[in-house]
CSV table of C-alpha atoms and ligand atoms in Angstrom, one decimal:
chain,number,residue,atom,x,y,z
A,1,MET,CA,95.4,125.6,121.1
A,2,ASP,CA,97.4,125.8,124.4
A,3,ARG,CA,100.5,123.5,124.1
A,4,LYS,CA,99.9,122.3,127.7
A,5,GLN,CA,96.7,120.7,126.4
A,6,VAL,CA,98.3,119.4,123.3
A,7,ILE,CA,101.2,117.5,124.9
A,8,LEU,CA,100.1,114.7,127.2
A,9,SER,CA,101.4,115.1,130.7
A,10,PRO,CA,104.1,112.7,131.9
A,11,GLU,CA,101.6,111.5,134.6
A,12,GLU,CA,99.1,110.6,131.8
A,13,THR,CA,101.6,108.7,129.7
A,14,GLY,CA,102.9,107.1,132.9
A,15,ARG,CA,99.4,105.8,133.7
A,16,GLN,CA,99.3,104.1,130.3
A,17,ARG,CA,102.7,102.4,131.0
A,18,GLU,CA,101.1,101.2,134.3
A,19,TYR,CA,98.1,99.7,132.3
A,20,GLU,CA,100.6,97.9,130.2
A,21,GLN,CA,102.1,96.3,133.3
A,22,LYS,CA,98.6,95.4,134.7
A,23,ILE,CA,97.8,93.7,131.4
A,24,ARG,CA,101.2,92.0,131.5
A,25,ALA,CA,100.3,90.6,134.9
A,26,LEU,CA,96.9,89.4,133.6
A,27,HIS,CA,98.7,87.6,130.7
A,28,GLN,CA,101.2,86.1,133.1
A,29,GLY,CA,98.4,84.7,135.2
A,30,ARG,CA,97.3,82.7,132.2
A,31,GLY,CA,100.6,80.9,132.1
A,32,ARG,CA,101.4,81.3,128.4
A,33,THR,CA,102.7,84.1,126.2
A,34,PRO,CA,99.9,85.7,124.3
A,35,LEU,CA,100.2,86.2,120.6
A,36,ALA,CA,99.2,89.4,118.8
A,37,LEU,CA,98.7,90.2,115.1
A,38,VAL,CA,98.8,93.8,113.9
A,39,ASP,CA,97.6,94.3,110.3
A,40,THR,CA,98.3,97.7,108.8
A,41,PHE,CA,96.4,99.4,105.9
A,42,GLY,CA,97.2,102.7,104.2
A,43,CYS,CA,100.0,105.2,104.5
A,44,GLN,CA,103.3,105.4,106.1
A,45,GLN,CA,101.8,107.2,109.1
A,46,ASN,CA,99.8,104.1,109.8
A,47,VAL,CA,102.9,102.0,109.5
A,48,ALA,CA,104.6,104.2,112.1
A,49,ASP,CA,101.5,104.1,114.4
A,50,SER,CA,101.4,100.3,114.2
A,51,GLN,CA,105.0,100.2,115.4
A,52,HIS,CA,103.9,102.0,118.5
A,53,ILE,CA,100.9,99.7,118.9
A,54,MET,CA,103.3,96.8,118.7
A,55,GLY,CA,105.5,98.5,121.2
A,56,MET,CA,102.6,98.7,123.6
A,57,LEU,CA,101.6,95.1,123.0
A,58,ARG,CA,105.2,93.9,123.6
A,59,ALA,CA,105.2,95.9,126.9
A,60,MET,CA,102.0,93.9,127.8
A,61,GLY,CA,104.0,90.7,127.3
A,62,CYS,CA,102.9,89.8,123.8
A,63,GLU,CA,104.8,88.1,121.0
A,64,PHE,CA,103.7,88.5,117.4
A,65,THR,CA,102.3,86.2,114.8
A,66,ARG,CA,101.0,86.5,111.2
A,67,ASP,CA,98.5,83.7,111.8
A,68,ALA,CA,95.0,85.0,112.6
A,69,ASP,CA,93.9,81.6,113.9
A,70,ARG,CA,96.6,81.5,116.6
A,71,ALA,CA,96.4,85.2,117.6
A,72,ASP,CA,95.0,86.1,121.0
A,73,ILE,CA,94.8,89.8,120.0
A,74,ILE,CA,94.2,91.1,116.5
A,75,VAL,CA,94.6,94.8,115.7
A,76,LEU,CA,93.5,96.2,112.3
A,77,ASN,CA,95.0,99.6,111.8
A,78,THR,CA,92.9,101.0,109.0
A,79,CYS,CA,92.8,103.7,106.3
A,80,ALA,CA,89.9,105.9,105.2
A,81,ILE,CA,91.4,107.8,102.3
A,82,ARG,CA,89.4,106.0,99.6
A,83,ASP,CA,86.3,103.7,99.6
A,84,HIS,CA,88.4,100.8,98.3
A,85,ALA,CA,90.6,100.9,101.4
A,86,GLU,CA,87.6,100.7,103.6
A,87,LYS,CA,86.1,97.8,101.6
A,88,ARG,CA,89.2,95.8,102.1
A,89,VAL,CA,89.1,96.3,105.8
A,90,PHE,CA,85.5,95.1,106.0
A,91,GLY,CA,86.4,92.1,104.0
A,92,ASN,CA,89.1,91.3,106.5
A,93,LEU,CA,86.9,92.0,109.5
A,94,GLY,CA,84.2,89.6,108.0
A,95,ALA,CA,86.8,86.8,107.8
A,96,LEU,CA,87.6,87.2,111.4
A,97,THR,CA,84.2,86.0,112.5
A,98,HIS,CA,85.5,82.5,111.7
A,99,THR,CA,88.7,82.9,113.8
A,100,LYS,CA,86.7,84.2,116.7
A,101,LYS,CA,84.2,81.3,116.4
A,102,LYS,CA,87.1,78.9,116.9
A,103,ASN,CA,88.6,81.0,119.6
A,104,PRO,CA,85.9,83.0,121.5
A,105,ASP,CA,88.5,84.6,123.8
A,106,GLN,CA,90.2,86.3,120.8
A,107,ILE,CA,90.2,90.1,121.2
A,108,ILE,CA,89.6,92.0,117.9
A,109,CYS,CA,90.5,95.7,117.7
A,110,LEU,CA,89.8,98.1,114.9
A,111,CYS,CA,91.8,101.4,115.0
A,112,GLY,CA,93.1,104.0,112.6
A,113,CYS,CA,91.4,106.5,110.4
A,114,MET,CA,88.3,104.4,109.5
A,115,ALA,CA,87.6,103.9,113.2
A,116,GLN,CA,87.3,107.7,113.7
A,117,ARG,CA,84.5,107.9,111.1
A,118,PRO,CA,81.2,108.0,113.0
A,119,GLU,CA,79.3,106.0,110.3
A,120,ILE,CA,81.9,103.3,110.4
A,121,ALA,CA,82.0,103.0,114.2
A,122,GLU,CA,78.2,102.7,114.1
A,123,LYS,CA,78.3,100.0,111.5
A,124,VAL,CA,80.8,98.0,113.5
A,125,ARG,CA,78.7,98.5,116.7
A,126,THR,CA,75.6,97.0,115.1
A,127,SER,CA,76.8,94.6,112.4
A,128,TYR,CA,80.3,93.5,113.4
A,129,ARG,CA,79.6,92.3,116.9
A,130,HIS,CA,82.8,90.2,117.1
A,131,VAL,CA,84.8,93.4,117.3
A,132,ASP,CA,85.8,94.2,120.9
A,133,LEU,CA,87.6,97.5,120.8
A,134,VAL,CA,87.3,100.4,118.4
A,135,PHE,CA,89.5,103.5,118.7
A,136,GLY,CA,90.5,106.4,116.4
A,137,PRO,CA,94.0,107.8,115.8
A,138,GLN,CA,93.5,110.5,118.4
A,139,ALA,CA,93.0,107.8,121.1
A,140,MET,CA,96.0,105.6,120.1
A,141,TRP,CA,98.1,106.7,123.1
A,142,LYS,CA,95.5,105.2,125.5
A,143,PHE,CA,95.3,101.8,123.8
A,144,PRO,CA,96.6,100.1,127.1
A,145,GLU,CA,93.8,101.6,129.1
A,146,LEU,CA,91.2,100.7,126.6
A,147,LEU,CA,92.4,97.2,126.3
A,148,TYR,CA,92.4,96.9,130.0
A,149,ARG,CA,88.8,97.9,130.0
A,150,VAL,CA,88.0,95.2,127.5
A,151,TYR,CA,89.7,92.6,129.7
A,152,THR,CA,88.2,93.7,133.0
A,153,ARG,CA,84.7,94.6,131.9
A,154,ARG,CA,84.2,91.9,129.4
A,155,GLY,CA,82.2,94.4,127.3
A,156,ARG,CA,82.9,96.1,124.0
A,157,VAL,CA,84.8,99.4,124.2
A,158,PHE,CA,84.4,102.3,121.7
A,159,SER,CA,86.7,105.3,122.0
A,160,VAL,CA,85.9,107.4,118.9
A,161,GLU,CA,84.9,110.8,120.3
A,162,ASP,CA,86.1,113.7,118.2
A,163,GLU,CA,89.0,114.8,120.3
A,164,SER,CA,91.1,117.8,119.4
A,165,GLY,CA,94.3,115.7,119.2
A,166,THR,CA,97.3,115.3,121.4
A,167,ILE,CA,101.0,114.5,121.2
A,168,ALA,CA,102.1,111.5,123.2
A,169,GLU,CA,105.8,111.3,123.8
A,170,GLY,CA,107.6,108.2,125.0
A,171,MET,CA,105.3,105.5,123.7
A,172,PRO,CA,107.1,102.2,123.4
A,173,ILE,CA,107.9,101.1,119.8
A,174,VAL,CA,108.9,98.0,117.9
A,175,ARG,CA,110.8,99.0,114.8
A,176,GLU,CA,111.0,96.7,111.9
A,177,GLY,CA,114.6,95.8,111.1
A,178,HIS,CA,117.6,98.0,111.8
A,179,THR,CA,117.9,99.9,108.5
A,180,ARG,CA,114.8,102.1,107.9
A,181,ALA,CA,112.9,104.0,110.5
A,182,TRP,CA,110.0,106.4,110.6
A,183,VAL,CA,109.7,109.4,112.8
A,184,SER,CA,106.5,111.4,113.1
A,185,ILE,CA,107.3,115.1,113.4
A,186,MET,CA,103.7,116.3,113.4
A,187,TYR,CA,100.1,115.0,113.4
A,188,GLY,CA,96.9,116.1,111.8
A,189,CYS,CA,96.2,118.5,109.0
A,190,ASN,CA,94.5,121.9,108.8
A,191,ASN,CA,94.2,122.1,105.0
A,192,PHE,CA,90.8,120.7,104.4
A,193,CYS,CA,91.4,119.9,100.7
A,194,SER,CA,87.8,119.4,99.6
A,195,TYR,CA,88.1,115.7,98.7
A,196,CYS,CA,90.1,114.6,101.8
A,197,ILE,CA,88.9,112.8,104.9
A,198,VAL,CA,92.3,113.2,106.8
A,199,PRO,CA,91.6,116.5,108.7
A,200,TYR,CA,88.3,115.0,110.0
A,201,VAL,CA,89.9,111.8,111.3
A,202,ARG,CA,93.4,112.9,112.4
A,203,GLY,CA,92.4,116.3,113.9
A,204,ARG,CA,94.2,119.6,113.7
A,205,GLU,CA,97.9,120.2,113.0
A,206,ARG,CA,100.3,119.8,116.0
A,207,SER,CA,104.0,119.7,115.9
A,208,ARG,CA,106.3,117.7,118.2
A,209,ASP,CA,109.0,119.8,119.9
A,210,MET,CA,112.1,120.1,117.9
A,211,ASP,CA,114.4,118.8,120.7
A,212,LYS,CA,112.3,115.6,121.0
A,213,ILE,CA,112.6,114.9,117.3
A,214,VAL,CA,116.3,115.6,117.2
A,215,ALA,CA,116.8,113.3,120.2
A,216,GLU,CA,114.9,110.5,118.5
A,217,VAL,CA,116.8,110.8,115.2
A,218,ARG,CA,120.1,111.0,117.0
A,219,GLU,CA,119.3,107.7,118.8
A,220,LEU,CA,118.3,106.1,115.5
A,221,ALA,CA,121.5,107.3,113.8
A,222,ASP,CA,123.5,106.0,116.8
A,223,GLN,CA,121.8,102.6,116.5
A,224,GLY,CA,122.9,102.5,112.9
A,225,PHE,CA,119.7,103.1,111.1
A,226,LYS,CA,120.5,104.2,107.5
A,227,GLU,CA,117.3,105.8,106.3
A,228,ILE,CA,115.1,107.9,108.5
A,229,THR,CA,111.9,109.2,107.1
A,230,LEU,CA,110.2,112.2,108.8
A,231,LEU,CA,106.4,111.9,108.7
A,232,GLY,CA,103.6,114.3,108.7
A,233,GLN,CA,100.4,114.8,106.8
A,234,ASN,CA,101.9,118.1,105.7
A,235,VAL,CA,105.5,118.4,106.9
A,236,ASN,CA,106.0,121.8,105.3
A,237,SER,CA,103.7,123.4,107.9
A,238,TYR,CA,105.8,121.9,110.7
A,239,GLY,CA,106.4,124.3,113.6
A,240,LYS,CA,103.6,126.8,112.9
A,241,ASP,CA,102.2,126.0,116.4
A,242,LEU,CA,105.6,126.2,118.1
A,243,GLU,CA,106.9,129.0,120.3
A,244,PRO,CA,109.6,130.1,119.4
A,245,ARG,CA,108.5,129.4,115.9
A,246,HIS,CA,110.7,127.1,113.8
A,247,ASP,CA,109.9,125.9,110.3
A,248,PHE,CA,110.5,122.6,108.6
A,249,ALA,CA,113.7,123.9,107.0
A,250,ASP,CA,115.0,124.8,110.5
A,251,LEU,CA,114.3,121.3,111.7
A,252,LEU,CA,116.1,119.8,108.7
A,253,ARG,CA,119.1,122.1,109.4
A,254,GLU,CA,119.2,120.9,113.0
A,255,LEU,CA,119.0,117.2,112.0
A,256,ASP,CA,121.7,117.7,109.5
A,257,LYS,CA,124.2,118.5,112.2
A,258,LEU,CA,123.9,115.0,113.6
A,259,ASP,CA,126.8,112.6,113.0
A,260,GLY,CA,126.4,109.2,111.3
A,261,ASP,CA,126.0,107.7,107.8
A,262,PHE,CA,122.3,108.0,107.2
A,263,LEU,CA,119.8,109.6,104.8
A,264,LEU,CA,116.9,111.7,105.8
A,265,ARG,CA,113.7,111.6,103.8
A,266,PHE,CA,110.3,113.2,104.4
A,267,MET,CA,106.7,113.0,103.4
A,268,SER,CA,104.2,114.4,102.5
A,269,SER,CA,104.5,118.0,101.4
A,270,GLN,CA,101.9,120.6,100.4
A,271,PRO,CA,103.0,122.9,97.6
A,272,LYS,CA,101.3,125.8,99.4
A,273,ASP,CA,103.8,125.6,102.2
A,274,ALA,CA,106.8,124.5,100.3
A,275,SER,CA,109.5,127.2,100.1
A,276,PHE,CA,112.7,128.1,98.3
A,277,LYS,CA,114.3,128.1,101.8
A,278,LEU,CA,113.4,124.4,102.1
A,279,PHE,CA,115.0,123.5,98.8
A,280,ASP,CA,118.1,125.5,99.6
A,281,THR,CA,118.3,123.7,102.9
A,282,MET,CA,118.0,120.3,101.2
A,283,ALA,CA,120.6,121.2,98.6
A,284,GLN,CA,123.1,122.3,101.2
A,285,SER,CA,122.6,119.4,103.6
A,286,ARG,CA,124.7,116.3,104.1
A,287,HIS,CA,122.0,113.9,105.1
A,288,VAL,CA,118.8,115.0,103.3
A,289,ALA,CA,118.1,112.9,100.2
A,290,HIS,CA,117.5,114.9,97.0
A,291,GLN,CA,114.0,113.4,96.8
A,292,LEU,CA,110.8,115.3,96.9
A,293,HIS,CA,107.3,114.0,97.0
A,294,LEU,CA,105.2,117.1,96.1
A,295,PRO,CA,101.6,116.2,95.4
A,296,VAL,CA,100.1,118.4,92.7
A,297,GLN,CA,96.7,116.6,92.5
A,298,SER,CA,95.7,118.5,89.3
A,299,GLY,CA,97.3,120.5,86.5
A,300,CYS,CA,94.2,122.6,86.0
A,301,ASP,CA,93.7,125.8,88.0
A,302,ARG,CA,90.0,125.6,88.1
A,303,VAL,CA,90.1,122.1,89.6
A,304,LEU,CA,92.8,123.1,92.1
A,305,ARG,CA,90.5,125.9,93.3
A,306,ALA,CA,87.6,123.5,93.6
A,307,MET,CA,89.9,121.1,95.5
A,308,ASN,CA,90.7,124.0,97.9
A,309,ARG,CA,94.4,123.7,97.0
A,310,PRO,CA,95.7,127.3,97.3
A,311,TYR,CA,98.3,127.3,94.6
A,312,ASP,CA,98.1,127.2,90.8
A,313,ARG,CA,99.9,125.4,88.1
A,314,ALA,CA,102.3,128.3,87.5
A,315,ARG,CA,103.3,128.4,91.2
A,316,TYR,CA,103.8,124.6,91.2
A,317,LEU,CA,106.1,124.9,88.2
A,318,GLU,CA,108.0,127.7,89.8
A,319,LEU,CA,108.6,125.6,92.9
A,320,ILE,CA,109.9,122.6,91.1
A,321,ASN,CA,112.0,124.6,88.7
A,322,TYR,CA,113.8,126.2,91.6
A,323,ALA,CA,114.1,122.8,93.4
A,324,ARG,CA,115.7,121.3,90.3
A,325,LYS,CA,118.0,124.3,89.8
A,326,VAL,CA,119.5,123.9,93.2
A,327,MET,CA,119.4,120.0,93.1
A,328,PRO,CA,120.0,118.9,89.5
A,329,ASP,CA,119.8,115.2,90.7
A,330,LEU,CA,116.4,115.7,92.4
A,331,VAL,CA,114.0,112.8,92.2
A,332,LEU,CA,110.5,114.2,92.0
A,333,THR,CA,107.3,112.3,92.6
A,334,SER,CA,103.7,113.4,93.0
A,335,ASP,CA,100.0,112.4,93.7
A,336,ILE,CA,97.3,113.0,91.2
A,337,ILE,CA,93.5,112.6,91.4
A,338,ILE,CA,91.6,112.1,88.2
A,339,GLY,CA,87.8,112.6,87.9
A,340,PHE,CA,87.3,115.2,90.6
A,341,PRO,CA,83.6,116.2,90.6
A,342,GLY,CA,82.9,118.4,87.6
A,343,GLU,CA,86.3,117.8,86.0
A,344,THR,CA,86.0,117.8,82.2
A,345,GLU,CA,88.0,115.7,79.8
A,346,ALA,CA,89.9,118.9,78.7
A,347,GLU,CA,90.8,119.6,82.3
A,348,ALA,CA,92.0,116.1,82.9
A,349,MET,CA,94.1,116.4,79.8
A,350,GLU,CA,95.6,119.7,81.3
A,351,THR,CA,96.9,117.4,84.1
A,352,VAL,CA,98.3,115.0,81.6
A,353,GLY,CA,99.9,117.9,79.9
A,354,LEU,CA,101.5,119.0,83.2
A,355,VAL,CA,102.8,115.5,83.7
A,356,ARG,CA,104.4,115.6,80.2
A,357,GLN,CA,105.9,119.0,80.9
A,358,VAL,CA,107.3,118.2,84.4
A,359,GLU,CA,108.4,114.6,83.8
A,360,PHE,CA,108.0,113.2,87.3
A,361,ASP,CA,110.1,110.2,88.2
A,362,ALA,CA,107.0,108.4,89.4
A,363,LEU,CA,103.4,109.2,90.2
A,364,PHE,CA,100.8,107.9,92.6
A,365,THR,CA,97.5,108.1,90.7
A,366,PHE,CA,94.0,107.9,92.0
A,367,ILE,CA,90.4,108.1,90.7
A,368,PHE,CA,88.3,110.4,92.8
A,369,SER,CA,86.5,108.5,95.6
A,370,PRO,CA,83.8,110.5,97.4
A,371,ARG,CA,84.4,110.5,101.2
A,372,PRO,CA,81.2,111.1,103.2
A,373,GLY,CA,81.4,114.4,105.1
A,374,THR,CA,83.8,116.1,102.8
A,375,PRO,CA,82.6,119.0,100.6
A,376,ALA,CA,83.6,117.2,97.4
A,377,ALA,CA,81.3,114.3,98.2
A,378,LYS,CA,78.3,116.7,97.9
A,379,MET,CA,79.4,118.2,94.5
A,380,ASP,CA,77.7,117.3,91.3
A,381,ASP,CA,79.7,114.4,89.7
A,382,PRO,CA,78.1,113.7,86.3
A,383,VAL,CA,81.0,111.9,84.6
A,384,PRO,CA,80.5,108.1,84.4
A,385,ARG,CA,83.2,106.0,86.0
A,386,ALA,CA,84.1,104.4,82.7
A,387,GLU,CA,84.9,107.8,81.2
A,388,LYS,CA,87.1,108.7,84.2
A,389,GLN,CA,88.9,105.3,83.8
A,390,LYS,CA,89.8,106.3,80.2
A,391,TRP,CA,91.4,109.6,81.3
A,392,PHE,CA,93.1,107.7,84.1
A,393,ASP,CA,94.5,105.2,81.7
A,394,THR,CA,95.9,108.0,79.5
A,395,LEU,CA,97.5,109.5,82.5
A,396,CYS,CA,99.1,106.2,83.6
A,397,ALA,CA,100.3,105.4,80.1
A,398,THR,CA,101.9,108.9,79.8
A,399,GLN,CA,103.7,108.5,83.1
A,400,ASN,CA,104.8,104.9,82.3
A,401,ASP,CA,106.6,106.1,79.2
A,402,ILE,CA,108.3,108.9,81.2
A,403,SER,CA,109.3,106.6,84.0
A,404,ALA,CA,110.8,104.1,81.6
A,405,ARG,CA,112.7,106.8,79.8
A,406,LEU,CA,114.0,108.4,83.0
A,407,HIS,CA,115.0,105.0,84.4
A,408,ALA,CA,116.9,104.2,81.2
A,409,ARG,CA,119.1,107.2,81.8
A,410,TYR,CA,120.6,105.5,84.9
A,411,VAL,CA,121.9,102.5,82.9
A,412,GLY,CA,125.7,102.5,82.8
A,413,LYS,CA,126.0,104.7,85.9
A,414,THR,CA,127.3,103.6,89.3
A,415,LEU,CA,125.2,104.8,92.3
A,416,ARG,CA,125.5,104.5,96.0
A,417,CYS,CA,122.5,102.5,97.1
A,418,LEU,CA,121.2,101.2,100.4
A,419,VAL,CA,120.8,97.4,100.1
A,420,ASP,CA,117.8,96.6,102.2
A,421,GLY,CA,115.6,93.8,100.9
A,422,GLU,CA,115.5,90.2,99.7
A,423,THR,CA,113.4,89.1,96.8
A,424,ASP,CA,111.9,85.8,95.6
A,425,ASP,CA,113.5,86.3,92.2
A,426,ALA,CA,116.7,84.1,91.9
A,427,ARG,CA,118.0,86.3,89.2
A,428,TRP,CA,117.9,89.4,91.4
A,429,PRO,CA,118.0,88.1,95.0
A,430,LEU,CA,118.4,91.5,96.6
A,431,SER,CA,116.9,94.9,96.4
A,432,GLY,CA,117.9,98.4,97.3
A,433,ARG,CA,117.2,102.1,96.9
A,434,THR,CA,119.1,104.9,95.4
A,435,ALA,CA,119.6,108.1,97.3
A,436,GLY,CA,116.6,109.5,95.3
A,437,GLY,CA,114.5,106.5,96.4
A,438,ARG,CA,114.4,104.6,93.1
A,439,LEU,CA,114.0,100.8,93.5
A,440,VAL,CA,117.0,98.7,92.4
A,441,HIS,CA,116.9,94.9,91.9
A,442,LEU,CA,120.3,93.5,92.6
A,443,VAL,CA,122.7,90.7,92.0
A,444,GLY,CA,125.0,90.4,95.0
A,445,ASP,CA,125.8,88.8,98.3
A,446,LYS,CA,123.4,88.9,101.3
A,447,SER,CA,126.2,90.2,103.5
A,448,ALA,CA,125.5,93.6,102.0
A,449,LEU,CA,122.0,93.8,103.6
A,450,GLY,CA,121.6,96.9,105.6
A,451,GLN,CA,124.7,98.6,104.1
A,452,TYR,CA,125.4,101.2,101.4
A,453,ARG,CA,127.1,99.7,98.3
A,454,ASP,CA,128.1,101.1,95.0
A,455,ILE,CA,125.8,99.6,92.4
A,456,LYS,CA,126.4,99.6,88.6
A,457,ILE,CA,123.1,99.9,86.9
A,458,THR,CA,122.9,97.4,84.0
A,459,ASP,CA,119.2,97.5,83.0
A,460,SER,CA,115.9,99.3,83.7
A,461,ASN,CA,112.2,99.2,83.1
A,462,THR,CA,109.2,101.3,84.0
A,463,TRP,CA,109.1,100.3,87.6
A,464,ALA,CA,112.7,99.7,88.7
A,465,LEU,CA,116.4,99.7,87.9
A,466,PHE,CA,118.6,96.5,87.8
A,467,GLY,CA,122.2,96.3,88.8
A,468,GLU,CA,125.2,94.6,90.4
A,469,MET,CA,127.6,95.4,93.1
A,470,VAL,CA,130.9,96.8,92.1
B,1,5AD,N1,89.8,110.3,96.3
B,1,5AD,C1,90.9,109.9,95.6
B,1,5AD,N2,92.2,110.1,96.0
B,1,5AD,C2,92.3,110.8,97.2
B,1,5AD,N3,93.4,111.1,97.9
B,1,5AD,C3,93.0,111.7,99.0
B,1,5AD,N4,91.7,111.8,99.1
B,1,5AD,C4,91.2,111.2,98.0
B,1,5AD,C5,89.9,110.9,97.5
B,1,5AD,N5,88.8,111.2,98.2
B,1,5AD,C6,94.8,111.0,97.3
B,1,5AD,C7,95.5,112.3,97.2
B,1,5AD,C8,96.5,112.3,98.3
B,1,5AD,C9,96.8,110.8,98.4
B,1,5AD,C10,97.4,110.4,99.7
B,1,5AD,O1,95.5,110.2,98.2
B,1,5AD,O2,96.2,112.3,96.0
B,1,5AD,O3,97.6,113.0,98.1
B,2,SF4,FE1,94.4,115.7,102.9
B,2,SF4,FE2,95.0,118.0,101.8
B,2,SF4,FE3,95.7,117.5,104.3
B,2,SF4,FE4,97.0,116.2,102.4
B,2,SF4,S1,97.0,118.4,102.7
B,2,SF4,S2,96.1,115.3,104.3
B,2,SF4,S3,95.3,115.9,100.8
B,2,SF4,S4,93.6,117.7,103.5
């Protein structure tokens, strides 16, 4: 695709900023500050997108609330990755009929990955008539224009066409706190894993220009952000569409030159595009955390082929063995799907065997959920849910033992952690993260919030470490 078509022109983005000002004027005409509520479902990419939506809302003069009854504008930023995620959103949407009854001027918007699914948009059109605006992830940049249409036409607006996907630079943003920030480095996915809806709803892969990313990260570092996470559906294929071509390791190397006391993380990665060069770059860098989230999905070669994941178990092991060789302190996590159509018990147990062999620090585990429109949804799936649940429980129990064992190895050590959260638990009022991303519950003073501190680990369990400041 021609880059000129991919990157939105400054005139187009400028037009959106003008719409924000027009809406701001409308709001001012009402004589009170409008309140907006943005609810986010799903992955980190959605969290990052919501920060831009909030940025646009703030430019329109809105303040924010968590109370749906008081909100003038409600935005649900949704996820389509599994059926369960969609059901939750419909539950929430249903509840909003009551808030709208009390406040008929309330504007309800549905965006994100679900909104880009034609069946969902249709269902909302016919059965959720209190929803005013529906737009998919490809149309997020024109939220101001779409909302302006809702205001001025007094009709419902749907922007869910299958667009090829763009890159919008310079969208306003409201970041949460001053410690952690997310930076999208690319959008979309070209991999078409056979179970996955993402390529259908987020369009083709497109990378932001390297200088734009470097400038954004520099600004965040200068502002004192301590953890900056680079986001993409598949960060390892960053730059394939750039001219001159740079790869993800090149980007990390550039970012590593920046000054400041901050850690760089990234997610997600596809094993097919992960390279030794990337691991060498991570190992040699100052800023890049020795943390790798490398979804394997299955430990069985036949299932990997059926999933359209172009690597095998041996290649996966080769990759992580190398990564661990150059980074002995690497924290490794993964995603696994159990019960892919046609998977047998023996095949599921091959995955459990791989988990035993690799000893991941943690896993994100899922039972296969058919997504309409994907090839896997049409495959024969004879195994009953209860059977899959048993395999899934075996996998989880296996991983829980491993996580507990690996966590116990931290006890007695002193680690540099970023203290970044408060808890409701009086015994451990603070929380933090190790450089590898492990959660630590902490005893200590609130003045450490937002700072790196040396933490002595005193205890651990399956899910977390416990410690005190030294
Ligand atoms: N069913 C179950 N899990 C899925 N994932 C993606 N699509 C599906 C699906 N249809 C999981 C994969 C992916 C993670 C984000 O969600 O493991 O890596
Ligand atoms: Fe989905 Fe596969 Fe792309 Fe990840 S790499 S978003 S699992 S299609």
